[in-house]
Coordinates of C-alpha atoms in Angstrom, one line a residue:
Chain A
X7 CA -0.1 0.1 0.2
X8 CA 0.9 3.3 -1.0
X9 CA 1.4 6.3 1.4
X10 CA 2.0 10.5 0.4
X11 CA 3.7 11.4 3.2
X12 CA 3.3 15.3 2.9
X13 CA 5.8 17.7 5.2
X14 CA 3.9 21.1 6.5
X15 CA 6.4 23.7 8.0
X16 CA 6.2 27.4 9.0
X17 CA 9.7 28.7 6.9
X18 CA 11.0 30.4 10.2
X19 CA 9.9 27.6 11.9
X20 CA 12.7 25.4 9.9
X21 CA 16.4 25.4 10.6
X22 CA 18.7 28.5 8.0
X23 CA 20.9 27.5 5.5
X24 CA 24.0 28.6 7.8
X25 CA 22.8 27.8 11.5
X26 CA 24.5 25.2 13.2
X27 CA 21.2 23.0 14.0
X28 CA 20.9 23.1 9.5
X29 CA 24.1 20.0 9.9
X30 CA 22.1 17.2 12.1
X31 CA 18.6 18.8 10.6
X32 CA 19.9 18.0 6.4
X33 CA 21.8 14.9 7.8
X34 CA 18.6 13.5 9.7
X35 CA 17.4 13.7 6.3
X36 CA 20.0 11.7 4.9
X37 CA 19.4 9.4 7.4
X38 CA 16.3 8.7 6.7
X39 CA 16.9 8.2 2.8
X40 CA 19.0 6.0 3.9
X41 CA 16.7 3.8 6.2
X42 CA 13.7 4.2 3.3
X43 CA 16.4 2.6 -0.1
X44 CA 17.4 -0.3 2.5
X45 CA 13.4 -0.9 3.7
X46 CA 12.4 -1.0 0.5
X47 CA 9.8 0.9 0.9
X48 CA 11.2 4.3 -0.8
X49 CA 9.2 4.8 -4.8
X50 CA 9.5 8.8 -4.3
X51 CA 10.4 11.9 -2.9
X52 CA 11.1 15.8 -4.0
X53 CA 11.3 19.3 -1.2
X54 CA 9.8 22.3 -3.5
X55 CA 10.8 25.2 -3.5
X56 CA 9.7 27.3 -0.5
X57 CA 5.4 28.6 -1.0
X58 CA 6.4 31.7 -2.5
X59 CA 7.4 30.6 -6.3
X60 CA 4.1 28.6 -5.9
X61 CA 1.9 29.0 -9.2
X62 CA -2.7 28.6 -8.5
X63 CA -3.9 27.1 -11.5
X64 CA -7.5 28.4 -12.5
X65 CA -10.3 27.2 -15.3
X66 CA -13.4 28.7 -14.8
X67 CA -15.5 28.5 -18.3
X68 CA -12.2 27.6 -20.3
X69 CA -10.9 30.3 -19.1
X70 CA -7.1 30.6 -17.5
X71 CA -6.4 31.8 -14.7
X72 CA -3.0 32.3 -13.2
X73 CA -3.0 33.6 -9.8
X74 CA 1.0 34.5 -7.4
X75 CA 1.3 32.1 -4.1
X76 CA 0.1 29.4 -3.1
X77 CA -4.2 27.6 -2.9
X78 CA -4.5 27.8 1.2
X79 CA -3.3 31.1 3.0
X80 CA -1.7 29.4 5.8
X81 CA 0.7 29.6 8.1
X82 CA 2.3 25.6 7.2
X83 CA 3.2 25.1 3.8
X84 CA 3.9 22.6 2.3
X85 CA 8.0 22.0 1.4
X86 CA 8.4 18.4 0.4
X87 CA 6.8 14.8 0.0
X88 CA 7.9 11.4 0.0
X89 CA 6.1 8.7 -0.9
X90 CA 6.3 5.3 0.6
X91 CA 5.6 1.5 0.4
X92 CA 4.7 -0.1 4.0
X93 CA 2.3 -2.5 4.6
X94 CA 0.0 -0.9 7.1
X95 CA -0.4 2.7 8.6
X96 CA 1.2 2.1 11.4
X97 CA 4.5 1.3 9.2
X98 CA 4.3 4.2 7.1
X99 CA 3.7 6.5 11.0
X100 CA 7.0 5.1 11.5
X101 CA 9.4 5.9 8.5
X102 CA 7.1 10.0 8.9
X103 CA 8.4 9.9 12.3
X104 CA 11.8 9.9 10.6
X105 CA 11.2 12.7 9.2
X106 CA 13.1 15.8 10.3
X107 CA 10.7 18.1 10.2
X108 CA 8.3 16.2 12.2
X109 CA 10.3 18.5 15.6
X110 CA 8.7 21.3 14.8
X111 CA 6.4 21.4 11.9
X112 CA 3.9 18.5 11.1
X113 CA 3.6 15.4 8.8
X114 CA 0.5 14.1 7.1
X115 CA 0.2 10.6 6.1
X116 CA -2.3 9.5 3.9
X117 CA -3.3 6.6 1.7
X118 CA -3.4 6.5 -2.2
X119 CA -6.3 5.9 -3.5
X120 CA -6.5 1.9 -5.0
X121 CA -8.6 1.9 -8.0
X122 CA -11.5 -1.4 -7.6
Chain B
X10 CA -38.2 -29.7 12.7
X11 CA -39.2 -26.3 13.8
X12 CA -38.7 -23.5 16.6
X13 CA -40.6 -20.2 18.3
X14 CA -39.4 -17.4 16.7
X15 CA -38.9 -16.4 20.6
X16 CA -37.1 -19.3 21.4
X17 CA -34.3 -18.7 18.4
X18 CA -34.5 -14.7 19.5
X19 CA -33.2 -15.4 23.0
X20 CA -30.4 -18.0 21.8
X21 CA -29.4 -14.6 19.0
X22 CA -29.5 -12.6 22.1
X23 CA -26.9 -15.1 23.8
X24 CA -24.8 -15.4 20.8
X25 CA -24.3 -12.4 20.3
X26 CA -24.3 -10.8 23.7
X27 CA -21.1 -13.2 24.5
X28 CA -19.4 -13.8 21.2
X29 CA -20.0 -10.7 19.1
X30 CA -16.8 -10.2 19.3
X31 CA -15.0 -12.5 18.8
X32 CA -16.7 -14.0 15.7
X33 CA -16.7 -10.6 14.7
X34 CA -12.5 -10.3 15.4
X35 CA -11.7 -14.0 13.4
X36 CA -13.7 -12.2 10.5
X37 CA -11.8 -9.4 10.6
X38 CA -8.6 -10.9 11.0
X39 CA -9.3 -12.9 7.9
X40 CA -10.6 -10.5 6.2
X41 CA -8.4 -7.4 6.8
X42 CA -11.4 -5.6 6.5
X43 CA -13.3 -4.5 9.5
X44 CA -15.8 -3.3 7.8
X45 CA -16.8 -6.1 4.9
X46 CA -16.1 -8.0 8.5
X47 CA -19.5 -6.4 10.6
X48 CA -21.0 -6.8 7.1
X49 CA -20.9 -10.1 7.2
X50 CA -21.7 -10.9 10.2
X51 CA -24.5 -8.9 10.4
X52 CA -25.7 -11.1 7.2
X53 CA -25.4 -14.1 8.5
X54 CA -27.9 -12.8 12.3
X55 CA -30.3 -11.7 9.0
X56 CA -30.1 -15.6 8.2
X57 CA -30.3 -17.2 11.2
X58 CA -33.4 -15.6 12.4
X59 CA -34.4 -16.6 8.4
X60 CA -33.4 -20.3 8.6
X61 CA -32.8 -21.5 12.9
X62 CA -36.8 -21.5 12.4
X63 CA -37.5 -24.3 10.0
X64 CA -34.6 -26.2 11.1
X65 CA -33.8 -25.8 14.3
X66 CA -31.0 -24.2 16.5
X67 CA -27.7 -25.8 15.4
X68 CA -25.6 -27.2 17.5
X69 CA -23.3 -25.0 17.3
X70 CA -25.0 -21.3 17.2
X71 CA -21.2 -19.8 17.0
X72 CA -19.5 -21.8 14.4
X73 CA -23.0 -21.8 12.1
X74 CA -22.9 -18.3 12.1
X75 CA -19.4 -17.9 12.4
X76 CA -19.1 -20.2 8.5
X77 CA -22.0 -18.3 6.9
X78 CA -19.9 -15.3 7.2
X79 CA -16.9 -16.7 5.3
X80 CA -19.3 -17.8 2.6
X81 CA -21.1 -14.1 2.6
X82 CA -17.5 -13.2 2.2
X83 CA -16.5 -15.4 -0.5
X84 CA -18.8 -14.7 -2.7
X85 CA -19.1 -10.1 -1.7
X86 CA -15.6 -10.4 -2.4
X87 CA -16.6 -12.7 -4.9
X88 CA -18.2 -9.8 -6.5
X89 CA -15.8 -7.3 -6.1
X90 CA -14.0 -5.2 -9.4
X91 CA -10.6 -5.9 -8.0
X92 CA -11.6 -9.8 -8.1
X93 CA -8.1 -10.7 -8.7
X94 CA -6.1 -8.8 -5.7
X95 CA -8.8 -10.9 -3.2
X96 CA -8.4 -13.9 -4.7
X97 CA -5.3 -14.6 -2.1
X98 CA -8.2 -13.2 0.3
X99 CA -10.6 -16.0 -1.6
X100 CA -8.0 -18.7 -1.1
X101 CA -7.3 -17.9 2.6
X102 CA -11.6 -18.3 3.9
X103 CA -11.4 -20.9 1.5
X104 CA -9.2 -23.5 3.5
X105 CA -10.8 -21.4 6.6
X106 CA -14.3 -22.8 6.2
X107 CA -12.6 -27.0 4.2
X108 CA -11.2 -26.7 8.7
X109 CA -14.5 -25.3 10.8
X110 CA -16.2 -27.5 13.7
X111 CA -18.5 -27.5 15.7
X112 CA -16.6 -26.6 18.8
X113 CA -17.1 -22.7 19.9
X114 CA -13.2 -23.8 21.6
X115 CA -11.5 -23.8 17.4
X116 CA -12.3 -20.2 17.5
X117 CA -9.4 -18.8 17.4
X118 CA -9.8 -15.2 19.5
X119 CA -8.8 -12.4 18.5
X120 CA -10.7 -10.2 20.1
X121 CA -7.5 -8.4 21.6
X122 CA -6.0 -7.5 17.6
X123 CA -10.3 -5.8 17.3
X124 CA -9.4 -3.9 20.2
X125 CA -6.1 -2.8 19.4
X126 CA -7.1 -1.4 16.0
X127 CA -10.6 0.2 17.5
X128 CA -8.5 2.1 19.7
X129 CA -6.3 3.3 17.0
X130 CA -5.0 7.1 17.5
X131 CA -4.9 7.5 14.2
X132 CA -8.6 7.2 14.8
X133 CA -10.7 9.7 16.6
X134 CA -11.4 9.3 20.1
X135 CA -15.4 9.7 19.7
X136 CA -14.8 7.6 17.2
X137 CA -12.8 4.6 19.9
X138 CA -15.2 4.2 21.8
X139 CA -18.2 4.0 20.1
X140 CA -16.3 1.3 17.1
X141 CA -15.3 -0.9 21.1
X142 CA -18.9 -0.6 21.8
X143 CA -20.2 -1.6 18.6
X144 CA -18.3 -4.2 17.5
X145 CA -16.5 -6.2 20.8
X146 CA -19.1 -4.8 23.3
X147 CA -22.0 -5.5 21.0
X148 CA -23.6 -2.9 21.5
X149 CA -26.2 -0.6 19.0
X150 CA -25.7 2.4 16.9
X151 CA -28.8 3.6 18.8
X152 CA -27.7 2.5 21.6
X153 CA -23.8 3.9 21.5
X154 CA -25.6 7.0 20.0
X155 CA -27.6 7.6 23.6
X156 CA -25.2 6.6 25.7
X157 CA -23.0 9.6 24.5
X158 CA -26.3 12.0 23.8
X159 CA -26.4 11.8 20.3
X160 CA -28.4 11.0 17.6
X161 CA -28.3 7.8 15.8
X162 CA -27.4 9.2 12.3
X163 CA -25.0 11.0 13.5
X164 CA -23.0 8.0 15.7
X165 CA -24.1 5.6 13.0
X166 CA -21.9 8.5 9.5
X167 CA -19.2 8.7 12.7
X168 CA -18.7 4.7 13.3
X169 CA -19.2 4.3 8.9
X170 CA -16.3 7.3 8.9
X171 CA -14.4 5.2 11.2
X172 CA -15.0 1.7 9.9
X173 CA -13.4 3.2 6.6
X174 CA -10.4 4.9 7.7
X175 CA -9.4 1.3 9.3
X176 CA -9.6 -0.3 5.8
X177 CA -9.1 2.5 3.2
X178 CA -5.6 3.8 5.1
X179 CA -4.7 0.5 5.9
X180 CA -4.4 0.2 10.1
X181 CA -3.1 -3.0 10.0
X182 CA -4.9 -5.5 12.1
X183 CA -2.5 -6.4 14.7
X184 CA -1.0 -6.1 18.5
X185 CA 1.0 -2.8 18.2
X186 CA 4.8 -3.4 18.0
X187 CA 7.5 -3.5 21.3
X188 CA 7.8 0.0 20.3
X189 CA 4.6 1.2 20.3
X190 CA 3.1 -1.1 22.6
X191 CA 2.9 1.8 25.4
X192 CA 1.0 4.6 23.6
X193 CA -1.4 2.2 21.9
X194 CA -1.7 0.5 25.3
X195 CA -2.6 4.1 26.6
X196 CA -5.2 4.4 24.3
X197 CA -6.9 1.3 25.1
X198 CA -6.9 2.0 28.5
X199 CA -8.0 5.6 27.8
X200 CA -11.4 4.5 25.6
X201 CA -12.6 1.6 29.0
X202 CA -11.7 4.7 30.9
X203 CA -13.4 7.2 29.1
X204 CA -16.2 4.3 28.1
X205 CA -16.1 3.7 32.5
X206 CA -16.5 7.5 33.8
X207 CA -19.6 8.1 30.8
X208 CA -21.3 5.3 33.0
X209 CA -21.0 6.4 36.1
X210 CA -21.8 10.2 36.2
X211 CA -25.1 8.8 34.3
X212 CA -25.3 6.5 37.8
X213 CA -25.8 9.9 39.0
X214 CA -28.8 10.4 37.1
X215 CA -30.3 7.3 37.0
X216 CA -30.6 6.7 33.0
X217 CA -30.2 2.9 32.4
X218 CA -28.9 3.3 28.3
X219 CA -25.7 4.6 30.3
X220 CA -25.0 2.5 33.8
X221 CA -24.0 -0.1 31.4
X222 CA -22.2 1.7 30.0
X223 CA -19.9 0.4 33.3
X224 CA -20.8 -2.4 33.1
X225 CA -19.1 -2.6 29.1
X226 CA -16.1 -0.8 30.8
X227 CA -15.2 -3.7 33.3
X228 CA -16.6 -6.4 30.8
X229 CA -13.2 -4.5 28.1
X230 CA -11.1 -4.0 31.3
X231 CA -11.5 -7.8 32.2
X232 CA -10.5 -8.8 28.4
X233 CA -7.3 -6.9 28.2
X234 CA -6.7 -8.0 31.5
X235 CA -7.3 -11.8 30.9
X236 CA -4.6 -10.8 27.7
X237 CA -2.2 -9.3 29.3
X238 CA -2.1 -9.8 32.8
X239 CA 1.8 -8.2 32.7
X240 CA 0.2 -4.5 32.4
X241 CA -0.4 -2.8 35.9
X242 CA -1.9 -0.2 34.7
X243 CA -4.4 -2.1 32.7
X244 CA -4.4 -4.0 36.5
X245 CA -5.2 -0.9 37.9
X246 CA -8.5 -0.3 35.6
X247 CA -10.1 -3.0 36.3
X248 CA -9.5 -2.2 40.2
X249 CA -10.6 0.9 39.3
X250 CA -14.0 0.4 37.7
X251 CA -14.9 -2.7 40.5
X252 CA -13.8 -0.5 43.6
X253 CA -16.8 2.1 41.7
X254 CA -18.9 -0.2 40.5
X255 CA -18.8 -2.0 43.6
X256 CA -21.1 1.3 45.1
X257 CA -23.3 1.5 42.4
X258 CA -26.8 0.2 44.7
X259 CA -25.2 2.1 47.4
X260 CA -25.4 5.3 44.9
X261 CA -28.3 6.9 44.3
X262 CA -32.3 6.1 46.3
X263 CA -35.2 4.0 45.5
X264 CA -36.4 7.6 44.1
X265 CA -33.1 8.3 42.2
X266 CA -31.5 11.1 43.9
X267 CA -27.7 10.7 44.2
X268 CA -26.4 10.3 47.2
X269 CA -22.9 11.0 48.1
X270 CA -19.7 9.0 49.2
X271 CA -20.2 10.7 53.4
X272 CA -24.2 9.0 53.4
X273 CA -23.9 5.6 52.1
X274 CA -24.8 2.7 53.2
X275 CA -21.9 1.4 53.4
X276 CA -23.3 -2.4 54.1
X277 CA -25.3 -1.9 50.7
X278 CA -21.0 -1.9 49.2
X279 CA -19.9 -4.7 47.0
X280 CA -18.4 -7.0 49.3
X281 CA -16.8 -9.8 46.6
X282 CA -15.7 -7.0 43.7
X283 CA -14.6 -5.0 46.6
X284 CA -12.0 -7.9 47.9
X285 CA -11.0 -9.0 43.6
X286 CA -10.6 -5.0 43.5
X287 CA -8.1 -4.9 45.9
X288 CA -6.5 -8.3 45.0
X289 CA -6.1 -6.7 41.8
X290 CA -4.3 -3.6 43.1
X291 CA -1.5 -5.0 44.7
X292 CA -0.5 -7.5 42.3
X293 CA -0.4 -4.1 39.8
X294 CA 1.3 -2.8 42.3
X295 CA 4.3 -5.0 43.2
X296 CA 5.1 -4.6 39.4
X297 CA 6.4 -1.0 40.3
X298 CA 4.8 0.2 37.8
X299 CA 2.6 3.2 39.2
X300 CA 0.2 5.1 36.7
X301 CA -2.5 7.5 36.9
X302 CA -5.3 3.9 36.6
X303 CA -3.4 2.6 39.9
X304 CA -3.1 5.9 41.5
X305 CA -6.7 6.4 40.9
X306 CA -7.6 2.8 42.3
X307 CA -5.6 3.4 45.5
X308 CA -7.9 6.4 46.1
X309 CA -10.6 3.7 45.5
X310 CA -10.0 1.2 47.7
X311 CA -8.8 3.7 50.5
X312 CA -12.6 4.2 50.7
X313 CA -13.7 1.4 50.2
X314 CA -11.5 0.2 53.7
X315 CA -12.9 2.5 56.0
X316 CA -15.9 1.3 57.4
X317 CA -17.8 4.6 58.4
X318 CA -16.7 7.9 56.7
X319 CA -15.2 9.5 59.6
X320 CA -12.5 6.8 59.3
X321 CA -11.5 7.7 55.6
X322 CA -7.9 8.2 55.8
X323 CA -7.8 11.9 54.1
X324 CA -4.7 11.8 54.2
X325 CA -3.6 9.8 52.8
X326 CA -6.6 10.4 50.2
X327 CA -4.6 13.7 49.1
X328 CA -1.1 12.7 49.1
X329 CA -2.6 9.8 46.9
X330 CA -4.1 12.9 44.4
X331 CA -0.6 14.9 45.0
X332 CA 1.0 12.1 43.7
X333 CA -1.7 12.2 40.0
X334 CA -0.6 15.3 40.4
X335 CA 2.9 14.8 39.3
X336 CA 1.8 12.6 36.3
X337 CA -1.4 14.4 35.2
X338 CA -0.7 17.9 36.2
X339 CA -3.9 18.5 35.0
X340 CA -6.6 20.4 37.0
X341 CA -9.4 18.4 37.7
X342 CA -6.9 16.1 39.4
X343 CA -6.0 19.0 41.4
X344 CA -9.1 20.0 42.1
X345 CA -9.7 16.7 44.0
X346 CA -6.5 17.4 45.8
X347 CA -8.5 20.5 46.9
X348 CA -11.1 17.6 48.3
X349 CA -10.0 15.6 49.9
X350 CA -7.2 18.4 52.0
X351 CA -10.4 19.9 52.5
X352 CA -12.2 16.9 53.4
X353 CA -8.5 15.8 55.5
X354 CA -9.3 19.5 57.5
X355 CA -7.0 21.9 55.6
X356 CA -9.6 23.5 54.6
X357 CA -7.5 26.1 54.3
X358 CA -4.8 24.7 52.1
X359 CA -8.0 23.3 50.3
X360 CA -9.3 27.1 49.9
X361 CA -6.0 28.0 48.2
X362 CA -5.4 25.1 46.1
X363 CA -8.8 26.0 44.3
X364 CA -8.4 29.6 44.1
X365 CA -5.2 28.7 42.4
X366 CA -7.1 26.1 39.8
X367 CA -10.4 28.7 39.6
X368 CA -9.9 30.8 36.3
X369 CA -8.5 26.7 34.1
X370 CA -11.8 25.7 35.7
X371 CA -14.4 28.4 34.8
X372 CA -17.5 26.9 34.4
X373 CA -16.8 23.7 35.5
X374 CA -19.6 22.4 37.5
X375 CA -17.3 20.1 40.0
X376 CA -15.9 22.9 41.0
X377 CA -18.1 25.2 42.4
X378 CA -19.5 22.0 44.0
X379 CA -16.2 21.5 45.6
X380 CA -16.0 24.5 46.6
X381 CA -19.3 25.4 48.7
X382 CA -18.3 22.4 50.3
X383 CA -15.3 23.4 51.0
X384 CA -16.9 26.6 52.5
X385 CA -19.5 24.9 54.2
X386 CA -17.0 23.0 56.0
X387 CA -15.6 26.6 57.0
X388 CA -18.4 27.2 58.4
X389 CA -18.1 29.9 55.8
X390 CA -21.7 29.9 54.8
X391 CA -22.9 33.3 52.8
X392 CA -19.3 32.0 50.5
X393 CA -21.2 28.5 50.8
X394 CA -24.2 29.2 49.0
X395 CA -23.0 31.9 46.7
X396 CA -21.0 28.7 45.5
X397 CA -24.3 26.8 46.1
X398 CA -25.8 28.1 43.3
X399 CA -23.1 28.5 40.7
X400 CA -23.3 24.8 40.9
X401 CA -27.1 24.8 40.8
X402 CA -27.0 26.9 37.9
X403 CA -23.7 24.7 35.9
X404 CA -25.6 21.1 37.1
X405 CA -27.0 19.2 34.2
X406 CA -28.1 15.8 35.9
X407 CA -31.4 16.0 38.0
X408 CA -30.9 14.0 40.8
X409 CA -27.5 16.8 41.5
X410 CA -29.5 20.0 41.0
X411 CA -31.6 18.8 43.7
X412 CA -28.9 17.7 46.3
X413 CA -27.7 20.5 45.9
X414 CA -30.8 22.5 47.2
X415 CA -30.5 20.6 50.3
X416 CA -27.1 21.9 50.7
X417 CA -28.2 25.2 49.8
X418 CA -30.9 25.3 52.3
X419 CA -28.9 24.2 55.2
X420 CA -26.6 26.7 54.9
X421 CA -29.4 29.5 54.3
X422 CA -30.7 27.9 57.8
X423 CA -27.0 28.8 59.2
X424 CA -27.2 32.3 58.3
X425 CA -31.2 33.0 59.9
X426 CA -30.1 31.5 62.7
X427 CA -27.2 33.1 63.5
X428 CA -28.3 36.7 62.3
X429 CA -31.6 35.5 64.3
X430 CA -29.3 34.9 67.1
X431 CA -27.5 38.0 66.9
X432 CA -30.0 40.3 66.5
X433 CA -31.0 38.7 69.9
X434 CA -28.0 39.8 71.6
X435 CA -28.7 43.2 72.6
X436 CA -26.7 46.5 70.5
X437 CA -24.2 49.3 72.1
X438 CA -26.5 51.9 71.1
X439 CA -25.2 55.1 68.7
X440 CA -23.7 57.9 70.7

């Protein structure tokens, strides 16, 4: 069963590049990715450019409108994701807990829909 | 051979009451789908009602129901679009059917898995409670709705949503791994505690459906302890429920009026339950892993040991509440500590503690009831009346209101007598 782990956080909430916390933070991501690969659960995973780079696309009555910024005005923004293939939600949660951003942001775990 | 309908209903009721959890757990274990398991079990009940009248009661109603439910599951899976995906499940069910016997003891008991699934922390807490009552306790949706004072469709939706999440999100039908065990156990015990607490509150309101929740909590706590006898907190919770239930008959008058602990007829307390609870608590405490349920059970235990209200060891009880506040520093626990201090003659400390937490418990009825009581014991009747009025305004249970009104009148009488006594005293003439 595939699960998407959506990583949310506030820009000011996560360690800054060059700060003392940056090294351990990145090492945490490397360690998580290594575990996912070693355990054979990794399907995909990427970090996203900051929310200022987001563009929303909407088509109404055949007309396309583009708006600058994210879909929802929230304090925590989507910053990256992993897709993991796990046996159960418990396993998915176990792997999601390895994501360093879970320490200060929120990781939302969602099962991928299977059409049957 | 035919069997009378009422005989069938009685037989079915008995099976559902005693074995529903076990049968649904067996089905859910094979199907890995609680929703489907429940549906198939329901279908088996329907067929039993239709068939047993003609064929007579089967040798083992449990085995009959399980067999029919399994066959119905196979039919349902065959009709589903992802037949190929489900073929492994069908093979497993077919193998299980081949091994069926009439012996109930041959039916595996997977209820512990079921309770861990129903109490999974990924589910909304109110859904965990409802789901546990339905799948393990065998309560119907209208019964659960009535017990928690919500409308039946609301409760039905809550249950459906929870079952759908279990299946769609892949909440595994298994015993948690060692690393997760403590947290998952806590969630299970919390669900049982909430059920007990709701039932206990209802004993003040003589509401029969809700009183049954205490029986459910007792049944569930026993189930967990029977599976996991090494869990000190599970034993502590079972002891707590037993201590509390031992006093249930003394807690209400025939008229339904609530009787507070200090006024209860202690000869009505159930000595067997108290004895069982004391043994359980001792066994739990020996394990050296103290927790909130063991501490609460110990407090109840001290109440149950006292032969008269006056003999209650309030000093020890306020000490135990202090320990409890150290683990669970909630304002409600500190309020109970204040009540115990009040009873142990430390009225000033009690009021100081109430003052500290009052802002945290605004509009919390028990705070004002406790505050009123401490003032009354300190002979501060005006302050007591003020708090009683507040408590009465916040009460929802008629029995409780009646009790508080009685206390309020006592205070009014005290003030009346004092003021009469004061007026009789010769007053100094003003210059």
